Coordinates of C-alpha atoms and ligand atoms in Angstrom, one line a residue:
X1 CA -6.4 21.1 -30.6
X2 CA -10.0 21.4 -29.5
X3 CA -11.1 20.3 -26.0
X4 CA -14.2 18.3 -25.4
X5 CA -16.9 18.6 -22.8
X6 CA -19.5 15.8 -22.5
X7 CA -22.8 16.5 -20.9
X8 CA -24.9 13.5 -19.7
X9 CA -28.1 13.3 -17.7
X10 CA -29.3 11.1 -14.9
X11 CA -32.3 10.3 -12.7
X12 CA -34.9 11.9 -14.8
X13 CA -35.5 13.4 -18.2
X14 CA -36.5 17.0 -18.7
X15 CA -33.8 18.4 -16.4
X16 CA -32.9 21.0 -19.0
X17 CA -29.5 19.6 -20.2
X18 CA -29.7 21.7 -23.3
X19 CA -30.1 24.9 -21.2
X20 CA -27.2 23.9 -19.0
X21 CA -25.0 23.1 -21.9
X22 CA -25.9 26.4 -23.5
X23 CA -25.2 28.3 -20.3
X24 CA -21.8 26.7 -19.7
X25 CA -21.0 27.5 -23.3
X26 CA -22.1 31.1 -22.8
X27 CA -19.7 31.5 -19.9
X28 CA -16.8 30.0 -21.8
X29 CA -17.6 32.2 -24.8
X30 CA -17.8 35.3 -22.5
X31 CA -14.2 34.5 -21.5
X32 CA -13.1 34.6 -25.1
X33 CA -13.2 30.9 -26.1
X34 CA -14.7 29.8 -29.4
X35 CA -17.4 27.3 -28.4
X36 CA -20.0 25.2 -30.1
X37 CA -22.5 22.6 -28.9
X38 CA -23.6 19.4 -30.4
X39 CA -26.5 17.2 -29.5
X40 CA -26.5 13.4 -29.9
X41 CA -30.0 12.0 -29.9
X42 CA -30.4 8.2 -29.2
X43 CA -33.6 7.7 -31.2
X44 CA -33.7 5.9 -34.5
X45 CA -35.4 8.6 -36.7
X46 CA -32.8 10.1 -39.1
X47 CA -33.8 13.5 -37.8
X48 CA -36.8 15.0 -36.0
X49 CA -38.2 16.4 -39.4
X50 CA -40.8 13.6 -39.6
X51 CA -41.8 13.8 -35.9
X52 CA -45.1 15.2 -34.9
X53 CA -44.5 18.3 -32.7
X54 CA -46.4 16.6 -30.0
X55 CA -43.7 13.9 -29.8
X56 CA -40.6 16.1 -29.6
X57 CA -41.6 19.7 -29.6
X58 CA -40.6 22.1 -32.4
X59 CA -38.4 21.0 -35.2
X60 CA -35.6 23.5 -35.5
X61 CA -33.9 24.3 -38.8
X62 CA -30.3 25.4 -39.3
X63 CA -28.9 27.6 -42.1
X64 CA -27.6 24.6 -44.0
X65 CA -31.0 23.0 -43.9
X66 CA -30.7 20.4 -41.1
X67 CA -34.0 19.6 -39.4
X68 CA -32.9 19.3 -35.8
X69 CA -33.8 19.0 -32.1
X70 CA -35.1 22.2 -30.5
X71 CA -32.0 22.3 -28.2
X72 CA -30.0 23.6 -31.2
X73 CA -32.3 26.6 -31.1
X74 CA -31.2 27.2 -27.5
X75 CA -27.6 26.9 -28.5
X76 CA -27.9 29.5 -31.2
X77 CA -30.0 31.9 -29.1
X78 CA -27.5 31.8 -26.2
X79 CA -24.3 31.9 -28.2
X80 CA -25.3 33.8 -31.3
X81 CA -23.3 31.3 -33.3
X82 CA -24.8 29.3 -36.1
X83 CA -25.1 25.5 -35.9
X84 CA -25.1 23.1 -38.8
X85 CA -25.8 19.5 -39.9
X86 CA -22.8 18.3 -37.8
X87 CA -24.4 19.7 -34.6
X88 CA -27.2 17.1 -34.4
X89 CA -26.6 13.4 -34.7
X90 CA -29.2 10.7 -34.2
X91 CA -28.8 6.9 -33.8
X92 CA -30.7 6.7 -37.1
X93 CA -28.0 8.7 -38.9
X94 CA -25.2 6.8 -37.3
X95 CA -26.6 3.5 -38.3
X96 CA -27.4 4.8 -41.8
X97 CA -23.8 5.7 -42.4
X98 CA -22.5 2.4 -41.1
X99 CA -25.0 0.4 -43.1
X100 CA -24.3 2.4 -46.3
X101 CA -20.6 1.6 -45.8
X102 CA -21.3 -2.0 -45.3
X103 CA -23.3 -2.2 -48.5
X104 CA -20.5 -0.5 -50.4
X105 CA -18.2 -3.2 -49.1
X106 CA -16.0 -0.7 -47.2
X107 CA -15.6 -3.1 -44.2
X108 CA -13.9 -5.7 -46.4
X109 CA -15.9 -8.7 -45.1
X110 CA -15.8 -7.9 -41.4
X111 CA -18.7 -8.5 -39.0
X112 CA -20.3 -5.2 -38.3
X113 CA -21.0 -4.6 -34.6
X114 CA -22.1 -1.9 -32.2
X115 CA -18.5 -1.9 -30.8
X116 CA -16.4 -0.9 -32.6
X117 CA -18.3 0.2 -35.7
X118 CA -21.2 2.1 -34.3
X119 CA -19.1 3.6 -31.5
X120 CA -16.4 4.6 -34.0
X121 CA -18.9 6.3 -36.1
X122 CA -20.2 8.2 -33.0
X123 CA -16.7 9.2 -32.1
X124 CA -16.0 10.4 -35.6
X125 CA -19.1 12.6 -35.5
X126 CA -18.1 14.0 -32.1
X127 CA -14.7 15.0 -33.4
X128 CA -15.9 16.4 -36.8
X129 CA -16.6 19.8 -35.3
X130 CA -13.2 19.9 -33.5
X131 CA -11.4 19.1 -36.7
X132 CA -12.7 22.2 -38.4
X133 CA -10.3 24.4 -36.4
X134 CA -13.1 26.8 -35.8
X135 CA -13.6 26.0 -32.1
X136 CA -11.5 25.8 -28.9
X137 CA -14.2 23.8 -27.0
X138 CA -16.8 21.4 -28.3
X139 CA -19.7 20.6 -25.9
X140 CA -21.4 17.4 -26.7
X141 CA -24.8 16.8 -25.0
X142 CA -26.0 13.2 -24.9
X143 CA -29.8 13.1 -25.1
X144 CA -31.8 10.7 -22.9
X145 CA -31.0 9.5 -19.4
X146 CA -28.1 7.3 -18.3
X147 CA -29.3 3.8 -17.9
X148 CA -31.5 3.8 -21.1
X149 CA -30.6 0.9 -23.3
X150 CA -30.4 3.2 -26.3
X151 CA -27.9 5.6 -24.9
X152 CA -25.3 2.8 -24.0
X153 CA -23.3 3.1 -27.3
X154 CA -23.0 6.9 -26.6
X155 CA -21.7 6.4 -23.1
X156 CA -19.3 3.8 -24.4
X157 CA -18.1 6.2 -27.0
X158 CA -17.4 8.8 -24.4
X159 CA -15.5 6.3 -22.4
X160 CA -13.3 5.4 -25.3
X161 CA -12.8 9.0 -26.4
X162 CA -11.9 10.1 -22.9
X163 CA -9.3 7.4 -22.7
X164 CA -7.9 8.4 -26.1
X165 CA -7.9 12.1 -25.6
X166 CA -6.4 12.1 -22.1
X167 CA -7.6 13.7 -18.9
X168 CA -6.8 17.3 -19.7
X169 CA -8.5 17.4 -23.1
X170 CA -12.0 16.4 -22.1
X171 CA -14.3 16.2 -19.2
X172 CA -17.7 14.8 -18.3
X173 CA -20.5 16.9 -16.6
X174 CA -23.4 14.8 -15.3
X175 CA -26.7 16.6 -14.7
X176 CA -28.8 15.0 -12.0
X177 CA -31.7 15.6 -9.7
X178 CA -31.6 16.0 -5.9
X179 CA -35.3 15.6 -4.9
X180 CA -36.8 17.1 -1.8
X181 CA -38.9 14.7 0.2
X182 CA -41.5 16.8 2.0
X183 CA -42.5 14.1 4.5
X184 CA -38.9 13.7 5.6
X185 CA -38.1 17.4 5.2
X186 CA -34.9 16.4 3.4
X187 CA -33.0 16.6 0.1
X188 CA -32.2 13.1 -1.1
X189 CA -28.9 12.2 -2.7
X190 CA -29.5 8.5 -3.3
X191 CA -30.9 8.9 -6.9
X192 CA -27.7 10.8 -7.8
X193 CA -25.5 8.2 -6.2
X194 CA -27.3 5.5 -8.3
X195 CA -27.1 7.3 -11.5
X196 CA -23.4 8.0 -11.1
X197 CA -22.9 4.4 -10.2
X198 CA -24.5 3.5 -13.5
X199 CA -22.0 5.8 -15.3
X200 CA -19.2 4.2 -13.4
X201 CA -20.3 0.7 -14.4
X202 CA -20.0 1.9 -18.0
X203 CA -16.5 3.1 -17.2
X204 CA -17.2 6.8 -17.1
X205 CA -16.3 8.9 -14.1
X206 CA -18.0 12.3 -14.1
X207 CA -15.8 15.3 -13.2
X208 CA -18.6 17.7 -12.4
X209 CA -22.1 17.1 -11.0
X210 CA -24.8 19.7 -11.7
X211 CA -27.6 19.0 -9.3
X212 CA -31.1 20.3 -10.0
X213 CA -32.8 21.1 -6.8
X214 CA -35.7 23.1 -5.4
X215 CA -33.8 24.0 -2.3
X216 CA -30.2 25.2 -1.6
X217 CA -27.6 22.4 -1.4
X218 CA -25.9 22.8 2.0
X219 CA -22.2 21.9 2.5
X220 CA -23.2 18.6 4.1
X221 CA -25.2 17.5 1.1
X222 CA -22.5 18.6 -1.2
X223 CA -19.9 16.7 0.8
X224 CA -22.0 13.6 0.8
X225 CA -22.5 13.7 -3.0
X226 CA -18.8 14.4 -3.5
X227 CA -17.7 11.5 -1.3
X228 CA -20.1 8.9 -2.8
X229 CA -19.5 10.0 -6.4
X230 CA -15.7 10.5 -6.3
X231 CA -15.8 14.2 -7.3
X232 CA -14.2 17.2 -5.7
X233 CA -16.7 19.1 -3.4
X234 CA -16.4 22.3 -5.4
X235 CA -17.4 20.3 -8.5
X236 CA -20.8 19.6 -6.9
X237 CA -22.8 22.4 -8.4
X238 CA -26.2 23.6 -7.2
X239 CA -28.7 24.3 -10.0
X240 CA -31.8 25.8 -8.4
X241 CA -35.0 26.3 -10.5
X242 CA -34.7 29.7 -12.2
X243 CA -37.3 32.2 -13.2
X244 CA -36.1 32.3 -16.7
X245 CA -33.8 30.0 -18.8
X246 CA -31.7 33.2 -19.4
X247 CA -30.8 33.4 -15.7
X248 CA -29.0 30.0 -15.8
X249 CA -25.7 31.3 -17.1
X250 CA -25.6 33.8 -14.2
X251 CA -26.4 31.0 -11.7
X252 CA -23.7 28.9 -13.1
X253 CA -21.3 31.8 -12.9
X254 CA -22.1 32.1 -9.2
X255 CA -21.2 28.4 -8.8
X256 CA -17.9 29.0 -10.6
X257 CA -18.5 26.3 -13.1
X258 CA -16.5 28.1 -15.8
X259 CA -13.4 28.2 -13.6
X260 CA -13.8 24.5 -12.6
X261 CA -14.1 23.5 -16.3
X262 CA -11.1 25.6 -17.4
X263 CA -8.9 24.4 -14.6
X264 CA -9.7 20.8 -15.4
X265 CA -8.9 21.4 -19.1
X266 CA -5.8 23.3 -18.2
X267 CA -7.0 26.4 -20.0
X268 CA -6.4 29.9 -18.6
X269 CA -9.3 31.5 -16.7
X270 CA -8.0 34.9 -15.6
X271 CA -10.4 37.8 -14.8
X272 CA -14.1 37.6 -15.2
X273 CA -16.2 36.6 -18.2
X274 CA -17.6 39.6 -20.1
X275 CA -21.4 39.2 -19.7
X276 CA -22.3 42.9 -19.9
X277 CA -24.5 42.4 -23.0
X278 CA -26.3 39.4 -21.4
X279 CA -26.9 41.2 -18.1
X280 CA -28.2 44.3 -20.0
X281 CA -30.7 41.9 -21.8
X282 CA -31.7 40.4 -18.4
X283 CA -32.3 43.8 -16.9
X284 CA -34.5 44.9 -19.8
X285 CA -36.3 41.5 -19.7
X286 CA -37.1 41.8 -16.0
X287 CA -38.0 45.5 -15.9
X288 CA -40.4 46.1 -18.8
X289 CA -42.0 49.5 -19.0
X290 CA -44.8 48.3 -21.3
X291 CA -46.9 45.2 -21.9
X292 CA -48.7 43.9 -25.0
X293 CA -50.9 40.9 -25.4
X294 CA -50.3 38.9 -28.5
X295 CA -52.4 35.9 -29.7
X296 CA -50.6 32.9 -31.1
X297 CA -53.1 31.1 -33.3
X298 CA -52.1 27.5 -34.0
X299 CA -53.2 23.9 -33.5
X300 CA -50.4 22.6 -31.2
X301 CA -51.4 24.8 -28.4
X302 CA -51.4 22.1 -25.7
X303 CA -47.7 21.7 -26.0
X304 CA -45.6 24.7 -25.1
X305 CA -42.5 23.4 -26.9
X306 CA -44.2 23.2 -30.2
X307 CA -43.6 26.9 -30.9
X308 CA -40.4 27.3 -28.9
X309 CA -38.5 29.5 -31.3
X310 CA -41.5 31.8 -31.7
X311 CA -41.9 32.2 -28.0
X312 CA -38.2 32.9 -27.5
X313 CA -38.2 35.4 -30.4
X314 CA -40.9 37.3 -28.6
X315 CA -38.8 37.3 -25.4
X316 CA -35.8 38.8 -27.4
X317 CA -37.9 41.4 -29.2
X318 CA -39.9 42.2 -26.1
X319 CA -36.8 42.8 -24.0
X320 CA -35.2 45.0 -26.7
X321 CA -38.4 47.1 -26.6
X322 CA -38.6 47.0 -22.8
X323 CA -42.0 45.5 -23.3
X324 CA -43.4 42.3 -21.7
X325 CA -45.1 40.1 -24.3
X326 CA -48.0 38.2 -22.9
X327 CA -48.4 35.4 -25.5
X328 CA -51.9 33.9 -25.5
X329 CA -52.2 30.5 -27.1
X330 CA -55.3 30.2 -29.2
X331 CA -56.4 26.9 -30.5
X332 CA -57.4 27.5 -34.1
X333 CA -59.7 24.5 -34.1
X334 CA -62.0 26.3 -31.6
X335 CA -62.3 29.5 -33.7
X336 CA -65.3 30.2 -35.9
X337 CA -66.9 33.2 -37.5
X338 CA -69.3 33.6 -34.6
X339 CA -66.8 33.5 -31.7
X340 CA -63.7 35.0 -33.3
X341 CA -64.4 38.6 -32.1
X342 CA -64.8 37.4 -28.6
X343 CA -61.8 35.0 -28.6
X344 CA -59.5 37.6 -30.0
X345 CA -60.8 40.4 -27.8
X346 CA -58.2 42.4 -25.9
X347 CA -55.3 41.2 -28.2
X348 CA -53.0 43.9 -29.5
X349 CA -51.6 41.7 -32.3
X350 CA -52.2 38.2 -33.8
X351 CA -49.6 35.8 -35.1
X352 CA -50.8 32.8 -37.2
X353 CA -48.3 29.9 -36.7
X354 CA -46.6 27.6 -39.1
X355 CA -48.0 24.1 -39.5
X356 CA -49.0 21.3 -41.8
X357 CA -52.3 19.8 -43.0
X358 CA -55.9 20.6 -43.0
X359 CA -56.7 20.5 -39.3
X360 CA -57.4 24.0 -37.8
X361 CA -57.2 25.8 -41.1
X362 CA -60.7 27.3 -41.0
X363 CA -60.1 28.9 -37.6
X364 CA -56.9 30.5 -38.9
X365 CA -58.8 31.9 -41.9
X366 CA -61.5 33.5 -39.7
X367 CA -58.8 34.9 -37.4
X368 CA -57.0 36.5 -40.3
X369 CA -60.2 38.0 -41.7
X370 CA -61.0 39.5 -38.3
X371 CA -57.6 41.2 -37.9
X372 CA -57.4 42.3 -41.5
X373 CA -60.8 43.9 -41.3
X374 CA -60.3 45.5 -37.9
X375 CA -56.8 46.9 -38.4
X376 CA -55.2 44.6 -35.8
X377 CA -51.5 43.9 -36.4
X378 CA -51.1 40.6 -38.1
X379 CA -48.0 38.4 -38.6
X380 CA -48.2 35.2 -40.5
X381 CA -45.3 32.7 -40.6
X382 CA -45.1 30.0 -43.3
X383 CA -48.5 28.3 -43.2
X384 CA -49.7 31.5 -41.5
X385 CA -48.6 33.5 -44.5
X386 CA -50.2 31.0 -46.9
X387 CA -53.5 31.3 -45.0
X388 CA -53.3 35.1 -45.3
X389 CA -53.1 34.6 -49.1
X390 CA -56.0 32.2 -49.1
X391 CA -58.1 34.5 -47.0
X392 CA -57.4 37.5 -49.2
X393 CA -58.2 35.5 -52.3
X394 CA -61.5 34.4 -51.0
X395 CA -62.8 37.5 -49.2
X396 CA -61.2 40.4 -51.1
X397 CA -60.6 39.0 -54.6
X398 CA -63.8 36.9 -54.5
X399 CA -62.1 33.7 -55.6
X400 CA -64.6 31.3 -54.1
X401 CA -63.1 28.1 -52.7
X402 CA -59.5 29.4 -53.2
X403 CA -57.0 27.3 -51.2
X404 CA -53.6 25.8 -51.0
X405 CA -53.3 22.5 -52.9
X406 CA -52.0 21.0 -49.7
X407 CA -55.5 21.1 -48.3
X408 CA -57.6 21.1 -51.5
X409 CA -55.7 19.5 -54.4
X410 CA -58.6 20.2 -56.8
X411 CA -59.4 23.8 -55.8
X412 CA -60.4 26.1 -58.7
X413 CA -58.1 28.8 -57.4
X414 CA -54.8 27.2 -56.3
X415 CA -53.3 30.4 -54.9
X416 CA -50.8 28.3 -53.0
X417 CA -49.4 25.4 -54.8
X418 CA -46.6 22.8 -54.9
X419 CA -43.2 24.0 -56.1
X420 CA -42.2 22.5 -59.4
X421 CA -39.2 20.6 -57.9
X422 CA -41.5 19.2 -55.2
X423 CA -43.9 17.5 -57.6
X424 CA -42.2 14.2 -58.0
X425 CA -40.9 13.8 -54.5
X426 CA -42.3 10.7 -52.7
X427 CA -40.1 10.5 -49.6
X428 CA -41.2 12.6 -46.6
X429 CA -37.9 13.1 -44.7
X430 CA -35.6 15.9 -45.5
X431 CA -37.2 16.7 -48.8
X432 CA -38.8 20.1 -48.1
X433 CA -37.3 23.4 -49.1
X434 CA -35.0 23.7 -46.1
X435 CA -32.5 26.1 -44.7
X436 CA -31.4 29.6 -45.6
X437 CA -32.3 31.2 -48.9
X438 CA -31.8 34.8 -50.0
X439 CA -34.7 37.2 -50.4
X440 CA -34.8 40.6 -52.2
X441 CA -36.9 43.2 -50.6
X442 CA -38.5 46.0 -52.5
X443 CA -37.6 49.5 -51.2
X444 CA -41.1 50.9 -51.0
X445 CA -42.4 48.4 -48.5
X446 CA -42.9 47.8 -44.8
X447 CA -40.5 44.9 -45.0
X448 CA -37.8 47.3 -46.1
X449 CA -38.5 49.7 -43.2
X450 CA -38.2 46.7 -40.9
X451 CA -35.0 45.2 -42.2
X452 CA -33.5 48.4 -43.5
X453 CA -31.8 46.3 -46.1
X454 CA -32.6 45.0 -49.6
X455 CA -31.1 41.6 -49.3
X456 CA -31.8 39.3 -46.4
X457 CA -31.4 35.5 -45.8
X458 CA -33.9 33.6 -43.8
X459 CA -34.6 29.9 -43.1
X460 CA -37.2 27.8 -44.7
X461 CA -39.2 24.6 -44.1
X462 CA -42.0 24.1 -46.5
X463 CA -43.2 22.5 -49.7
X464 CA -45.9 24.9 -51.0
X465 CA -45.5 28.4 -52.4
X466 CA -47.4 31.5 -53.5
X467 CA -48.7 30.8 -57.0
X468 CA -47.3 33.6 -59.2
X469 CA -50.1 33.2 -61.8
X470 CA -52.3 35.2 -59.4
X471 CA -49.7 37.9 -58.4
X472 CA -51.3 40.6 -60.5
X473 CA -54.7 40.1 -59.0
X474 CA -53.4 40.3 -55.5
X475 CA -51.3 43.4 -56.2
X476 CA -54.0 45.3 -57.9
X477 CA -56.3 44.6 -54.8
X478 CA -53.7 45.9 -52.3
X479 CA -51.7 42.8 -51.2
X480 CA -48.2 43.2 -52.4
X481 CA -45.3 40.8 -52.7
X482 CA -42.6 42.9 -51.0
X483 CA -39.9 40.2 -50.9
X484 CA -39.0 37.6 -53.5
X485 CA -36.3 35.0 -54.0
X486 CA -34.0 36.6 -56.5
X487 CA -33.2 33.4 -58.4
X488 CA -36.5 31.7 -58.6
X489 CA -38.8 34.6 -58.2
X490 CA -40.7 32.9 -55.4
X491 CA -42.8 35.1 -53.2
X492 CA -41.2 35.4 -49.7
X493 CA -43.1 38.3 -48.1
X494 CA -46.6 39.6 -48.6
X495 CA -48.1 42.7 -47.0
X496 CA -51.2 44.8 -47.2
X497 CA -50.6 48.4 -47.8
X498 CA -53.8 49.8 -46.3
X499 CA -53.4 48.2 -43.0
X500 CA -51.5 49.3 -39.9
X501 CA -49.3 46.2 -39.9
X502 CA -50.1 43.1 -42.0
X503 CA -47.1 41.0 -42.9
X504 CA -46.9 37.3 -44.0
X505 CA -43.6 35.6 -44.6
X506 CA -42.9 32.2 -46.2
X507 CA -39.8 31.8 -44.2
X508 CA -39.2 31.4 -40.4
X509 CA -37.7 34.5 -38.9
X510 CA -37.9 33.0 -35.4
X511 CA -35.0 30.6 -36.2
X512 CA -32.7 33.6 -36.6
X513 CA -33.6 35.4 -33.4
X514 CA -31.0 35.4 -30.6
X515 CA -30.5 37.3 -27.4
X516 CA -27.8 39.5 -29.0
X517 CA -29.7 40.0 -32.2
X518 CA -33.5 39.8 -32.1
X519 CA -35.3 39.1 -35.3
X520 CA -36.3 42.4 -37.1
X521 CA -39.8 41.2 -37.9
X522 CA -40.5 40.3 -34.3
X523 CA -39.2 43.7 -33.3
X524 CA -41.5 45.4 -35.8
X525 CA -44.5 43.3 -34.8
X526 CA -44.1 44.0 -31.1
X527 CA -43.7 47.8 -31.8
X528 CA -46.8 47.7 -34.0
X529 CA -48.8 45.8 -31.3
X530 CA -47.7 48.4 -28.8
X531 CA -48.8 51.2 -31.1
X532 CA -52.1 49.5 -31.6
X533 CA -52.6 49.2 -27.8
X534 CA -51.8 52.9 -27.4
X535 CA -54.2 54.0 -30.1
X536 CA -57.0 51.9 -28.5
X537 CA -56.3 53.6 -25.2
X538 CA -56.4 57.0 -26.9
X539 CA -59.6 56.2 -28.7
X540 CA -61.1 55.1 -25.4
X541 CA -60.1 58.3 -23.5
X542 CA -61.1 60.7 -26.3
X543 CA -64.3 62.6 -25.6
X544 CA -67.1 61.1 -27.6
X545 CA -68.3 63.1 -30.7
X546 CA -71.8 63.7 -29.4
Ligands
LIG1 N1 -47.6 23.2 -44.8 C1 -47.0 24.3 -45.5 C2 -46.0 23.9 -46.6 O1 -45.5 22.8 -46.6 C3 -46.3 25.3 -44.5 C4 -45.2 24.7 -43.8 C5 -44.8 25.5 -42.5 O2 -45.6 26.2 -42.0 N2 -43.6 25.3 -42.0 O3 -45.6 24.7 -47.4

């Protein structure tokens, strides 16, 4: 039977519950346990697919096509294990299920209430992953902060489930903040006491307290927290601010959290976890021998989390190449033909980001023209690839006003258009082309050199597609479709032959990148950027012709 570990948060949001959950999972996995993580989000959206990235950061996509919270990206990147629809549950989805059942008459005339109907549905969804038999331990992270009205049914569900499962089959980890008051020169435990008190009022006793702190937690502070919160002193865990999220598993190991968890769950914990691969990655990450500067051209540049998976994919690919990637965010709305050379100066590669809608498109097009004409490595993802197609149509093929019908429905040259099956869709949520689809790669292409395989699967999140009516025009002018969907013949990858590295992909390779297995396209792009940097240096040091 699977064991359950619940992770709650107190005092403040943004304490990094997702990273802690992923780190604890990593340690348990490194001891040979089969672990997965699930996120319960207390908001009423069915999923974050319809949320503006400014609201909630990037929308992550799983293989089976779930549009999810970005924490699922951390889970996959840390564990190298795929997540699915079952790994992200929102209040909206819980209510939708209950209301659908009510409409079908499944409740046989009963009054439908938060307790027991909503809480039963939450418990059912928590246990779904355990019932597959694929995991020894399920970690369930509850979004939000204890004390929020909207998280009450989740806390109540944990209480009921803990009682039902018994004390050796589940435990509760509460993540909290121990602030430092500079004026008093002290760490303060009161907010932690209060947030634990709130959990206790709801009938939940945490077993482990993970305390975020800027300074070391001395024994006296640990003892005080232990005494006021009814936990064992060794279950008061110090979580200092780390240089990198990838250091957190090592920090948690130092605090023995894996042993404490396993002892409570009555699971064996002999020996040490095997973290050799992880430590190797950290060593490469921290000791780069090279550095490249890559521009990320997008419109959500004010919010770091909007391109989370892309940033992390660069960290994985950079470390694998012992190369630090300095990612420079460039707001496409501020780019124009006059300033583009200046704004992209000093970059060794340019990535044009995914996105939706008209805003910032012109800037993306001028950036692409600049890198195409100047032999600077280019990587376009989803909308970035579509923009590369539009730019090529306008400036190489001479298709004046060519565009995607997303931005210009009446364009004379719809080089990017709506997929046939998308034409009659009216609902926005969950209706894009989502999740993993196969792609066949042509042997004589850069894509083949990169993947070294003819068949790949990558994840999608889009409505619009390359318009095959124009394929011949593109190919005869030097932009080839080097990867296509084998069933529907949809163009998945485009590349320019006479360019050092110009690749656009309709899919999102960043969602498949993990510490253990960096995305091949990011690896190739980092290497190409490094090569570009070296050739610039060689050109600068070569004696001039005259
Ligand atoms: N807006 C484009 C589409 O729907 C691209 C989407 C994306 O970049 N994820 O096809």
